[in-house]
Amino acid sequence: REATSMPQDRAPSPPFRLGGLRRILMALVLLAVLPALGLALHHGLSQLHQAREEAKAEAASKALSLAGEQKELTRAARQLIETLAATTVVRVIDPQGCARLFSQLMAQSAGGVANILAVSNTGERIAEAVPDAGDFSDPDRNPLGQISYANRNWFRAVLRTGKFQAGPFVLSPDGRPRMVIACPARSWDGSIKAVVAACLTLEALGHRLEAVPPPPGSLVGVVDQTGRLLWSHPDAVSRIGQDTAQSPLTKAVLARPDGNAEITGLDGIPRLTGFARLLPELPDSPTVYVGIPQDEAYAKAEAMLRHQLLWLVLVGVVGLGAAWLMGSRLLVRPITDLVEAAEAIGRGESATRLAGTARVTELARLGRAFNAMADDLEERERGLVQLTSDLRNSNRDLEQFAYVASHDLQEPLRKITSFADLLTKRYGSQFDETGQRYINYMVDGAKRMSQLISHLLAYSRLGTHGKAFAPMPVGDALDIALDNLQLSLEQTGAVIHRTELPTVVADLAQIGQLFQNLVGNALKYRGPDTPEIAVSAKRLESAWEIAVADNGLGIARQHHERIFRMFQRLHTTKDYPGAGIGLSFCKRIVERHGGHIRVESEAGQGSTFFFTLPDKEEAEA
């Protein structure tokens, strides 16, 4: 679609831009994509939350599994030493037989048992699977130089209770955690003949993790009830035996028997950690914990979220590009042509028409309606041009008629006045009082008629003989009016109050005449008090409102509209002389400047006349 127009001499208007419509189209595309984006974000966040909960549950499950592994190892070790305690080689105190049996059972064990020991009821060592390993704490020696375990806590507890005993995990001199379990071996008469003990380690936990490894970057550890680190995986020998009681991890895992939490590990890395008591049947059981790194736990969900967002961004970019291109071809270009054609018609290029047909049905219909409107406007413009020409001729004829009529009417009035003066001078002595009064009426009427004709001629020329509008201070117009009324102001002793007045675009002479009429009326229709006149200005939305207030006689409410009509008087000429056309002049001047005038008044309360002057350049009326 293209706009075709006849060449004109007018300056072209600035190019019309419809970037806003393109932005609206793209905003609509974004609005269409945003719900999907919000749904993807919600789904992604839900996946992250689910991954977090799953990782915490996995960590807790892994911790429970490791605790179960160690518990099962302890149970099996207990069964082993109880079985050994019932064997003949132990009951008869056969050191060689015990050593062979203990070594065979150690070789057959699946790990987690570091040593097996048999001790007589007096504390002397009978036999052990790994001689002099030191797994049962350093033994004492009796006066004969024999190795004795008589002072070991586990030995004394078994002799005292006659029952199975399990000690806490402690660190051996080589820095490895050890736990001793022991049970009594009774003779055939029921007395305790010996004590069989086994030394347990946490190696089974390492074997379990090698068989079923946790997620990469995970950290597994065991701490005792005092907060000392007994074991960790991957190996961190430098930290074994370290007091970690004040770390957030240890505080959290020792606070309750089992559970999970999001905690910073001993290495400072945030992890989703599960924990459980290693041997819950023991009051001083250590706690095992499994920490899975957050990055590892969230990796899959974050990758899925990035993938979804990438696709949504790609769809959004493609949609925006399509909206831009299709909007330009189907909407923006036809609307731009329509706007340019409308602007051309606004510049007076009435022959402008839209060529072609838009692809959008509504725009095609709008184009046809625009061309029909343009045809109608062109036809009306031709009629308006003719009407304007006729009005211009008529106004010129009326103005000429008013001018001629005023001169033609003034001549008979001057003759009436002149001959009345001659009659008074030559035959005045022959007239009685009544005749002299009649001549005075005739002269006064002729003078009033002459004034009315002059005023009518001036009123008719207000719109055609005024000066061009130009920036002018309203205060200058008021000064002109006050200078012209100087004598009346001095005679009445009037006081003028004025505030700062603005600068507007107007006809200085006519605004001065406007002020002169309003201030003159305030002086003419003054009350018994000294006249006080206040002139002020107030800023409106697009104009200035000027107020002229007085303390004069006031005007009854029913006459507020009437006083602005021609020759409408509220008093006789005897009381207040004048032609009754002053406020009509004011209204005509204000309307020529694009404003309006009104009055607020009550009888006996003074009057305030308000008139507005637009705060922008107006075309001359």
Coordinates of C-alpha atoms in Angstrom, one line a residue:
R1 CA 0.0 0.0 0.0
E2 CA 1.3 3.4 -0.9
A3 CA 0.0 6.9 -0.4
T4 CA -0.3 8.9 -3.6
S5 CA -0.8 12.7 -3.3
M6 CA -0.6 15.8 -5.4
P7 CA 2.5 17.9 -5.0
Q8 CA 2.2 20.8 -2.6
D9 CA 4.5 23.6 -1.6
R10 CA 4.1 22.8 2.1
A11 CA 7.1 21.5 4.1
P12 CA 6.9 17.8 4.8
S13 CA 6.1 16.6 8.3
P14 CA 8.6 14.5 10.3
P15 CA 8.5 10.8 9.4
F16 CA 6.0 8.8 11.3
R17 CA 7.4 6.0 13.4
L18 CA 5.5 3.0 14.7
G19 CA 8.2 1.3 16.7
G20 CA 5.7 1.2 19.5
L21 CA 3.5 -1.3 17.6
R22 CA 6.4 -3.6 16.9
R23 CA 7.3 -3.4 20.6
I24 CA 3.7 -4.3 21.4
L25 CA 3.7 -7.3 19.1
M26 CA 7.0 -8.5 20.6
A27 CA 5.5 -7.9 24.1
L28 CA 2.6 -10.1 23.1
V29 CA 4.9 -12.8 22.0
L30 CA 6.8 -12.5 25.3
L31 CA 3.5 -12.7 27.2
A32 CA 2.8 -15.9 25.3
V33 CA 6.2 -17.3 26.2
L34 CA 6.3 -16.1 29.8
P35 CA 3.7 -18.7 31.1
A36 CA 5.8 -21.5 29.6
L37 CA 8.9 -19.9 31.0
G38 CA 7.2 -19.6 34.4
L39 CA 6.1 -23.3 34.2
A40 CA 9.6 -24.4 33.2
L41 CA 11.1 -22.4 36.1
H42 CA 8.5 -23.9 38.5
H43 CA 9.1 -27.4 37.1
G44 CA 12.9 -26.8 37.4
L45 CA 12.7 -25.6 40.9
S46 CA 10.4 -28.6 41.8
Q47 CA 13.0 -30.9 40.2
L48 CA 15.8 -29.2 42.3
H49 CA 13.7 -29.6 45.4
Q50 CA 13.0 -33.2 44.5
A51 CA 16.7 -33.9 43.8
R52 CA 17.6 -32.3 47.1
E53 CA 15.1 -34.5 49.0
E54 CA 16.2 -37.6 47.0
A55 CA 19.9 -36.9 47.8
K56 CA 19.2 -36.4 51.5
A57 CA 17.2 -39.6 51.5
E58 CA 20.0 -41.4 49.6
A59 CA 22.5 -40.1 52.1
A60 CA 20.4 -41.2 55.0
S61 CA 19.8 -44.6 53.4
K62 CA 23.5 -45.0 52.8
A63 CA 24.3 -44.2 56.4
L64 CA 21.7 -46.7 57.6
S65 CA 23.1 -49.3 55.3
L66 CA 26.7 -48.8 56.6
A67 CA 25.4 -48.9 60.1
G68 CA 23.6 -52.1 59.3
E69 CA 26.8 -53.6 57.8
Q70 CA 28.8 -52.9 60.9
K71 CA 26.0 -54.1 63.2
E72 CA 25.8 -57.4 61.2
L73 CA 29.6 -57.7 61.5
T74 CA 29.4 -57.2 65.2
R75 CA 26.6 -59.8 65.6
A76 CA 28.6 -62.3 63.5
A77 CA 31.7 -61.6 65.6
R78 CA 29.8 -62.1 68.8
Q79 CA 28.5 -65.5 67.6
L80 CA 32.0 -66.4 66.6
I81 CA 33.5 -65.7 70.1
E82 CA 30.5 -67.3 71.9
T83 CA 31.0 -70.4 69.7
L84 CA 34.8 -70.4 70.4
A85 CA 34.1 -70.0 74.1
A86 CA 32.2 -73.3 74.0
T87 CA 34.9 -75.2 72.2
T88 CA 37.0 -77.9 74.0
V89 CA 40.3 -76.4 73.2
V90 CA 39.4 -73.2 75.1
R91 CA 37.8 -75.0 78.0
V92 CA 40.8 -77.3 78.5
I93 CA 43.2 -74.3 78.0
D94 CA 45.0 -75.7 74.9
P95 CA 47.2 -72.8 73.7
Q96 CA 48.4 -74.5 70.5
G97 CA 44.9 -75.8 69.6
C98 CA 43.4 -72.3 70.2
A99 CA 46.0 -70.6 68.1
R100 CA 45.4 -72.9 65.2
L101 CA 41.7 -72.6 65.5
F102 CA 41.8 -68.8 65.8
S103 CA 44.1 -68.4 62.8
Q104 CA 41.9 -70.6 60.6
L105 CA 38.7 -68.7 61.6
M106 CA 40.5 -65.3 61.0
A107 CA 41.5 -66.5 57.5
Q108 CA 37.9 -67.5 56.7
S109 CA 36.4 -64.3 58.0
A110 CA 35.1 -61.7 55.5
G111 CA 37.1 -58.8 57.2
G112 CA 36.3 -56.5 60.0
V113 CA 37.9 -58.8 62.7
A114 CA 41.5 -57.8 63.4
N115 CA 42.3 -60.4 66.0
I116 CA 40.9 -63.1 68.3
L117 CA 42.2 -63.7 71.8
A118 CA 41.7 -66.2 74.6
V119 CA 42.7 -65.2 78.2
S120 CA 42.6 -67.4 81.3
N121 CA 40.5 -66.4 84.3
T122 CA 43.6 -65.0 85.9
G123 CA 44.3 -62.7 82.9
E124 CA 47.2 -64.7 81.3
R125 CA 47.1 -64.9 77.6
I126 CA 46.3 -68.4 76.3
A127 CA 46.5 -67.8 72.5
E128 CA 45.6 -65.2 69.8
A129 CA 45.2 -65.4 66.1
V130 CA 47.8 -62.6 65.4
P131 CA 50.4 -62.8 68.2
D132 CA 51.6 -59.5 69.7
A133 CA 49.5 -57.4 67.4
G134 CA 48.5 -55.0 70.2
D135 CA 44.9 -55.0 69.1
F136 CA 43.6 -55.5 72.7
S137 CA 45.6 -52.5 74.1
D138 CA 49.0 -52.9 75.5
P139 CA 48.9 -55.8 78.1
D140 CA 50.7 -55.7 81.4
R141 CA 53.3 -58.3 82.5
N142 CA 53.1 -60.1 85.8
P143 CA 56.2 -60.7 88.1
L144 CA 57.0 -63.8 86.2
G145 CA 57.2 -61.9 82.9
Q146 CA 54.0 -63.4 81.5
I147 CA 51.7 -61.2 79.5
S148 CA 48.6 -60.3 81.5
Y149 CA 45.2 -58.7 80.6
A150 CA 44.0 -58.8 84.1
N151 CA 43.6 -54.9 84.2
R152 CA 41.8 -54.6 80.9
N153 CA 38.3 -53.2 81.3
W154 CA 36.6 -55.7 79.0
F155 CA 38.3 -58.6 80.9
R156 CA 37.2 -57.3 84.3
A157 CA 33.7 -56.6 83.1
V158 CA 33.2 -60.2 81.8
L159 CA 34.5 -61.7 85.1
R160 CA 32.2 -59.3 87.1
T161 CA 29.0 -59.9 85.1
G162 CA 29.6 -63.3 83.6
K163 CA 28.0 -61.9 80.4
F164 CA 29.0 -60.7 76.9
Q165 CA 30.6 -57.3 76.9
A166 CA 31.3 -54.8 74.1
G167 CA 33.6 -51.8 74.6
P168 CA 33.7 -48.5 72.8
F169 CA 35.6 -47.8 69.6
V170 CA 39.0 -46.3 70.5
L171 CA 42.0 -45.4 68.4
S172 CA 44.9 -47.8 68.6
P173 CA 48.5 -46.5 68.7
D174 CA 48.7 -46.9 64.9
G175 CA 45.7 -44.5 64.5
R176 CA 43.1 -47.1 63.6
P177 CA 39.8 -47.5 65.4
R178 CA 39.4 -50.7 67.4
M179 CA 36.6 -52.2 69.4
V180 CA 36.9 -55.2 71.7
I181 CA 34.0 -57.6 72.4
A182 CA 34.4 -60.4 74.9
C183 CA 32.4 -63.3 76.4
P184 CA 33.1 -65.9 79.1
A185 CA 34.2 -69.5 78.5
R186 CA 32.8 -71.7 81.2
S187 CA 34.0 -75.0 82.5
W188 CA 31.6 -78.0 83.0
D189 CA 30.8 -76.9 86.4
G190 CA 29.7 -73.4 85.2
S191 CA 32.5 -71.4 86.5
I192 CA 34.4 -69.0 84.2
K193 CA 37.4 -70.8 82.9
A194 CA 38.6 -68.3 80.4
V195 CA 37.6 -65.1 78.4
V196 CA 37.4 -65.1 74.6
A197 CA 37.7 -61.6 72.9
A198 CA 37.7 -60.3 69.3
C199 CA 39.0 -57.0 68.1
L200 CA 36.7 -55.3 65.5
T201 CA 37.7 -52.6 63.0
L202 CA 35.8 -50.4 60.6
E203 CA 37.4 -51.9 57.5
A204 CA 34.1 -53.5 56.5
L205 CA 32.7 -49.9 55.8
G206 CA 35.5 -49.3 53.4
H207 CA 34.9 -52.6 51.6
R208 CA 31.2 -51.8 51.4
L209 CA 31.9 -48.4 49.9
E210 CA 34.2 -49.9 47.3
A211 CA 31.5 -52.4 46.3
V212 CA 28.7 -49.8 46.2
P213 CA 30.5 -46.4 45.9
P214 CA 28.6 -43.2 46.8
P215 CA 28.2 -40.3 44.3
P216 CA 31.4 -38.5 43.3
G217 CA 32.7 -36.1 45.8
S218 CA 30.8 -37.7 48.7
L219 CA 32.4 -37.8 52.2
V220 CA 31.8 -40.6 54.7
G221 CA 33.0 -40.5 58.3
V222 CA 32.5 -41.9 61.8
V223 CA 32.6 -39.8 64.9
D224 CA 32.3 -40.9 68.5
Q225 CA 30.1 -39.3 71.1
T226 CA 32.8 -36.9 72.1
G227 CA 33.1 -35.6 68.6
R228 CA 36.4 -37.2 67.8
L229 CA 36.8 -38.4 64.2
L230 CA 37.4 -42.1 64.1
W231 CA 37.4 -43.0 60.4
S232 CA 36.7 -41.2 57.1
H233 CA 36.4 -42.1 53.4
P234 CA 38.1 -41.1 51.2
D235 CA 41.0 -41.6 53.6
A236 CA 42.0 -38.5 55.4
V237 CA 44.6 -39.9 57.9
S238 CA 45.6 -36.4 58.9
R239 CA 42.2 -35.8 60.4
I240 CA 41.7 -39.1 62.2
G241 CA 41.6 -38.4 65.9
Q242 CA 40.8 -34.7 65.4
D243 CA 38.3 -33.2 67.8
T244 CA 35.4 -32.0 65.6
A245 CA 32.8 -31.4 68.4
Q246 CA 32.4 -27.7 67.5
S247 CA 31.9 -28.2 63.8
P248 CA 28.3 -27.8 62.4
L249 CA 28.5 -31.3 61.0
T250 CA 29.3 -33.0 64.2
K251 CA 26.8 -31.0 66.2
A252 CA 24.1 -31.9 63.7
V253 CA 24.9 -35.7 63.5
L254 CA 25.2 -36.1 67.3
A255 CA 22.0 -34.2 68.1
R256 CA 19.8 -37.2 67.2
P257 CA 20.2 -40.9 66.5
D258 CA 19.6 -40.7 62.7
G259 CA 18.2 -38.4 60.0
N260 CA 19.5 -36.0 57.4
A261 CA 20.4 -32.3 57.0
E262 CA 22.0 -29.8 54.7
I263 CA 25.3 -29.1 56.4
T264 CA 28.8 -27.8 55.6
G265 CA 31.3 -30.7 55.8
L266 CA 34.6 -30.7 57.6
D267 CA 36.2 -29.6 54.4
G268 CA 34.0 -26.5 54.1
I269 CA 31.9 -27.9 51.2
P270 CA 28.1 -27.8 51.6
R271 CA 26.6 -31.3 51.5
L272 CA 23.3 -33.1 51.9
T273 CA 24.2 -35.4 54.8
G274 CA 22.5 -38.5 56.2
F275 CA 23.6 -40.1 59.5
A276 CA 22.8 -43.0 61.8
R277 CA 24.2 -44.6 65.0
L278 CA 26.7 -47.3 64.1
L279 CA 25.7 -49.7 66.9
P280 CA 22.4 -48.3 68.3
E281 CA 22.3 -51.0 71.0
L282 CA 25.4 -49.5 72.6
P283 CA 24.9 -46.3 74.7
D284 CA 28.2 -44.8 73.5
S285 CA 27.8 -45.9 69.9
P286 CA 29.7 -43.7 67.3
T287 CA 27.7 -42.2 64.4
V288 CA 28.4 -42.7 60.7
Y289 CA 27.5 -40.0 58.3
V290 CA 27.4 -39.8 54.5
G291 CA 27.6 -36.4 52.8
I292 CA 26.7 -35.9 49.1
P293 CA 27.8 -32.6 47.5
Q294 CA 25.0 -30.3 46.5
D295 CA 26.5 -29.7 43.0
E296 CA 26.4 -33.5 42.4
A297 CA 22.9 -33.8 43.8
Y298 CA 21.6 -30.9 41.7
A299 CA 23.6 -31.6 38.6
K300 CA 20.9 -33.6 36.7
A301 CA 18.0 -31.3 37.7
E302 CA 20.1 -28.2 36.8
A303 CA 21.0 -29.7 33.4
M304 CA 17.4 -30.3 32.7
L305 CA 16.4 -26.8 33.7
R306 CA 19.1 -25.3 31.5
H307 CA 18.0 -27.4 28.6
Q308 CA 14.4 -26.3 29.0
L309 CA 15.3 -22.6 29.4
L310 CA 17.5 -22.9 26.3
W311 CA 14.6 -24.2 24.2
L312 CA 12.3 -21.5 25.6
V313 CA 14.8 -18.8 24.8
L314 CA 15.2 -20.2 21.3
V315 CA 11.4 -20.3 20.8
G316 CA 11.1 -16.8 22.2
V317 CA 13.8 -15.4 19.8
V318 CA 12.2 -17.1 16.8
G319 CA 8.8 -15.8 17.9
L320 CA 10.1 -12.3 18.3
G321 CA 11.7 -12.4 14.9
A322 CA 8.6 -13.7 13.3
A323 CA 6.5 -11.0 15.1
W324 CA 8.9 -8.3 13.9
L325 CA 8.9 -9.4 10.3
M326 CA 5.2 -10.3 10.0
G327 CA 4.2 -7.3 12.0
S328 CA 6.2 -5.0 9.7
R329 CA 4.7 -6.5 6.6
L330 CA 1.1 -7.0 7.7
L331 CA 0.5 -4.3 10.3
V332 CA 3.2 -1.6 10.6
R333 CA 3.7 -0.8 7.0
P334 CA 0.0 -0.5 6.1
I335 CA -0.6 1.6 9.3
T336 CA 2.3 3.8 8.5
D337 CA 1.0 4.4 5.0
L338 CA -2.4 5.2 6.6
V339 CA -0.9 7.7 9.1
E340 CA 1.2 9.4 6.4
A341 CA -1.8 9.7 4.2
A342 CA -3.8 11.2 7.2
E343 CA -1.0 13.6 7.9
A344 CA -0.9 14.6 4.2
I345 CA -4.6 15.4 4.3
G346 CA -4.0 17.3 7.5
R347 CA -1.5 19.4 5.6
G348 CA -4.1 20.2 3.0
E349 CA -3.2 17.6 0.4
S350 CA -6.8 16.6 0.0
A351 CA -6.1 14.5 -3.1
T352 CA -4.2 11.9 -1.1
R353 CA -5.5 8.3 -1.4
L354 CA -4.3 4.9 -0.2
A355 CA -3.3 2.7 -3.1
G356 CA -3.4 -1.1 -2.9
T357 CA -5.1 -3.5 -0.5
A358 CA -3.8 -4.6 2.9
R359 CA -3.6 -8.3 3.6
V360 CA -5.3 -8.0 6.9
T361 CA -9.1 -7.8 6.5
E362 CA -9.6 -5.1 9.1
L363 CA -6.8 -2.9 7.7
A364 CA -8.2 -3.4 4.1
R365 CA -11.6 -2.3 5.4
L366 CA -10.0 0.7 7.2
G367 CA -8.2 1.7 4.0
R368 CA -11.4 1.7 2.0
A369 CA -13.1 3.7 4.7
F370 CA -10.2 6.2 4.7
N371 CA -10.4 6.7 0.9
A372 CA -14.2 7.2 1.2
M373 CA -13.6 9.7 4.0
A374 CA -10.9 11.5 1.9
D375 CA -13.4 11.7 -1.0
D376 CA -16.0 13.2 1.3
L377 CA -13.5 15.6 2.9
E378 CA -12.4 16.7 -0.5
E379 CA -16.0 17.4 -1.5
R380 CA -16.6 19.2 1.7
E381 CA -13.4 21.2 1.3
R382 CA -14.5 22.4 -2.1
G383 CA -17.8 23.5 -0.5
L384 CA -16.0 25.0 2.4
V385 CA -13.7 27.0 0.1
Q386 CA -16.7 28.4 -1.7
L387 CA -18.5 29.1 1.6
T388 CA -15.3 30.8 3.0
S389 CA -15.0 32.9 -0.1
D390 CA -18.7 33.9 0.2
L391 CA -18.3 34.7 3.9
R392 CA -15.1 36.7 3.3
N393 CA -17.0 38.8 0.6
S394 CA -20.0 39.1 2.9
N395 CA -17.8 40.3 5.8
R396 CA -16.0 42.7 3.6
D397 CA -19.4 44.0 2.3
L398 CA -20.7 44.2 5.9
E399 CA -17.6 46.0 7.1
Q400 CA -17.8 48.4 4.2
F401 CA -21.5 48.8 4.9
A402 CA -20.9 49.5 8.6
Y403 CA -18.2 52.0 7.8
V404 CA -20.4 53.8 5.2
A405 CA -23.4 53.6 7.4
S406 CA -21.6 55.1 10.3
H407 CA -20.4 58.0 8.2
D408 CA -23.9 58.4 6.6
L409 CA -25.6 58.3 10.0
Q410 CA -23.1 60.6 11.6
E411 CA -23.8 63.4 9.1
P412 CA -27.6 63.8 10.0
L413 CA -26.7 63.6 13.7
R414 CA -24.1 66.4 13.3
K415 CA -26.8 68.5 11.5
I416 CA -29.3 67.8 14.3
T417 CA -26.7 68.9 16.9
S418 CA -25.6 71.9 14.9
F419 CA -29.1 73.2 14.2
A420 CA -30.1 72.6 17.8
D421 CA -27.2 74.8 18.8
L422 CA -28.2 77.5 16.3
L423 CA -31.8 77.4 17.6
T424 CA -30.6 77.8 21.2
K425 CA -28.3 80.7 20.3
R426 CA -30.7 82.7 18.1
Y427 CA -34.1 81.8 19.5
G428 CA -33.3 80.6 22.9
S429 CA -34.8 83.7 24.5
Q430 CA -38.1 82.9 22.8
F431 CA -38.4 79.3 24.2
D432 CA -40.0 78.7 27.5
E433 CA -38.6 76.2 29.9
T434 CA -40.3 73.2 28.3
G435 CA -39.1 74.1 24.8
Q436 CA -35.5 74.5 26.1
R437 CA -35.8 71.1 27.8
Y438 CA -37.0 69.5 24.5
I439 CA -34.0 70.9 22.6
N440 CA -31.7 69.5 25.3
Y441 CA -33.3 66.1 24.9
M442 CA -32.8 66.3 21.2
V443 CA -29.1 67.3 21.5
D444 CA -28.5 64.6 24.1
G445 CA -30.2 61.9 22.0
A446 CA -28.2 62.9 19.0
K447 CA -24.9 62.7 20.9
R448 CA -25.8 59.3 22.4
M449 CA -26.7 58.0 19.0
S450 CA -23.4 59.2 17.6
Q451 CA -21.6 57.4 20.5
L452 CA -23.5 54.2 19.9
I453 CA -22.6 54.3 16.2
S454 CA -18.9 54.8 17.0
H455 CA -19.0 51.9 19.5
L456 CA -20.8 49.6 17.0
L457 CA -18.2 50.4 14.4
A458 CA -15.3 49.7 16.9
Y459 CA -17.0 46.4 18.0
S460 CA -17.3 45.2 14.4
R461 CA -13.6 45.9 13.8
L462 CA -12.3 44.0 16.9
G463 CA -11.7 40.8 15.0
T464 CA -10.4 42.4 11.8
H465 CA -8.4 45.4 12.9
G466 CA -6.6 44.0 15.9
K467 CA -2.9 43.6 15.9
A468 CA -1.0 40.3 15.5
F469 CA -0.5 38.3 18.6
A470 CA 3.0 38.5 20.2
P471 CA 4.5 37.6 23.6
M472 CA 3.6 40.4 26.0
P473 CA 3.6 40.8 29.8
V474 CA 0.1 41.1 31.2
G475 CA 1.4 43.6 33.6
D476 CA 2.3 46.0 30.7
A477 CA -1.4 45.9 29.5
L478 CA -2.6 46.7 33.0
D479 CA -0.1 49.6 33.2
I480 CA -1.6 51.0 30.0
A481 CA -5.1 50.8 31.4
L482 CA -4.1 52.4 34.7
D483 CA -2.4 55.3 32.8
N484 CA -5.6 56.0 30.8
L485 CA -7.6 55.9 34.0
Q486 CA -5.2 58.0 36.1
L487 CA -7.6 60.9 36.5
S488 CA -10.5 58.7 37.7
L489 CA -8.1 56.9 40.1
E490 CA -7.0 60.1 41.6
Q491 CA -10.6 61.5 41.9
T492 CA -11.9 58.3 43.6
G493 CA -8.8 57.6 45.7
A494 CA -8.9 54.0 44.5
V495 CA -6.3 51.6 45.8
I496 CA -4.8 49.0 43.3
H497 CA -3.5 45.7 44.5
R498 CA -1.6 43.5 42.0
T499 CA 0.4 40.3 42.1
E500 CA 3.0 39.1 39.7
L501 CA 1.4 38.7 36.3
P502 CA 2.5 36.3 33.6
T503 CA 3.6 36.7 30.0
V504 CA 1.3 35.5 27.3
V505 CA 0.9 35.6 23.5
A506 CA -1.8 38.3 22.9
D507 CA -2.7 41.7 21.4
L508 CA -1.3 44.2 23.9
A509 CA -3.6 47.0 22.9
Q510 CA -6.8 44.9 23.2
I511 CA -5.7 43.4 26.5
G512 CA -5.1 47.0 27.7
Q513 CA -8.6 48.0 26.6
L514 CA -10.0 44.9 28.4
F515 CA -8.3 45.9 31.7
Q516 CA -9.5 49.5 31.1
N517 CA -13.1 48.5 30.8
L518 CA -13.0 46.2 33.8
V519 CA -11.1 48.7 36.1
G520 CA -13.3 51.6 34.8
N521 CA -16.5 49.7 35.7
A522 CA -15.1 49.0 39.1
L523 CA -14.5 52.8 39.6
K524 CA -17.9 53.7 38.0
Y525 CA -20.0 51.3 40.1
R526 CA -18.1 51.8 43.4
G527 CA -19.7 51.5 46.8
P528 CA -19.6 53.9 49.7
D529 CA -16.1 52.8 50.7
T530 CA -12.8 53.8 49.1
P531 CA -12.5 51.6 45.9
E532 CA -10.1 48.7 46.2
I533 CA -9.2 46.7 43.1
A534 CA -7.1 43.5 43.1
V535 CA -5.6 42.0 40.0
S536 CA -4.1 38.5 40.3
A537 CA -3.3 35.5 38.1
K538 CA -3.6 31.7 38.6
R539 CA -2.0 29.0 36.4
L540 CA -4.5 26.5 34.9
E541 CA -3.8 23.3 32.9
S542 CA -3.1 25.1 29.6
A543 CA -4.0 28.8 30.3
W544 CA -3.7 31.7 32.8
E545 CA -6.8 32.8 34.6
I546 CA -6.7 36.6 35.4
A547 CA -9.0 37.9 38.2
V548 CA -10.1 41.5 38.6
A549 CA -11.8 41.9 42.0
D550 CA -13.5 45.1 43.5
N551 CA -15.5 46.1 46.6
G552 CA -18.2 47.9 44.6
L553 CA -21.9 47.6 44.3
G554 CA -21.9 44.0 43.1
I555 CA -24.2 42.3 40.6
A556 CA -27.2 40.1 41.4
R557 CA -26.8 36.5 40.4
Q558 CA -29.6 36.6 37.8
H559 CA -27.8 39.3 35.8
H560 CA -24.4 37.5 35.5
E561 CA -25.0 36.4 31.9
R562 CA -27.1 39.4 30.8
I563 CA -24.3 42.0 31.5
F564 CA -22.1 40.6 28.7
R565 CA -24.8 41.3 26.0
M566 CA -24.8 44.5 24.0
F567 CA -26.7 47.5 25.3
Q568 CA -27.8 45.6 28.4
R569 CA -27.8 48.0 31.4
L570 CA -28.6 47.5 35.0
H571 CA -28.9 51.3 35.8
T572 CA -30.2 54.3 34.0
T573 CA -27.9 56.6 32.1
K574 CA -28.8 59.4 34.5
D575 CA -27.4 57.4 37.4
Y576 CA -24.4 55.9 35.6
P577 CA -23.7 57.2 32.1
G578 CA -22.5 54.9 29.4
A579 CA -23.5 53.0 26.3
G580 CA -23.9 49.5 27.9
I581 CA -21.4 47.9 25.5
G582 CA -18.2 47.8 27.6
L583 CA -18.5 44.2 28.9
S584 CA -19.5 43.1 25.3
F585 CA -16.2 44.5 24.2
C586 CA -14.5 42.5 27.0
K587 CA -16.2 39.3 26.0
R588 CA -15.3 39.8 22.3
I589 CA -11.7 40.5 23.1
V590 CA -11.3 37.4 25.4
E591 CA -13.0 35.2 22.8
R592 CA -10.7 36.5 20.1
H593 CA -7.8 35.3 22.2
G594 CA -9.3 31.8 22.7
G595 CA -10.5 32.3 26.3
H596 CA -13.7 32.9 28.2
I597 CA -14.9 35.5 30.7
R598 CA -17.2 35.2 33.7
V599 CA -18.2 37.0 36.9
E600 CA -18.7 36.0 40.5
S601 CA -20.7 38.5 42.5
E602 CA -23.5 39.2 44.9
A603 CA -25.4 42.4 45.2
G604 CA -23.6 44.7 47.7
Q605 CA -20.7 42.3 48.0
G606 CA -18.4 43.5 45.2
S607 CA -17.6 41.7 42.0
T608 CA -14.7 39.5 40.6
F609 CA -14.3 39.2 36.9
F610 CA -12.3 36.1 35.6
F611 CA -11.0 35.8 32.1
T612 CA -8.5 33.2 30.7
L613 CA -5.7 33.7 28.2
P614 CA -4.3 30.5 26.7
D615 CA -0.7 29.8 27.5
K616 CA 0.3 29.1 23.9
E617 CA 0.4 30.9 20.6
E618 CA -3.1 31.2 19.0
A619 CA -3.9 32.0 15.5
E620 CA -5.2 35.5 15.0
A621 CA -9.0 35.5 14.8

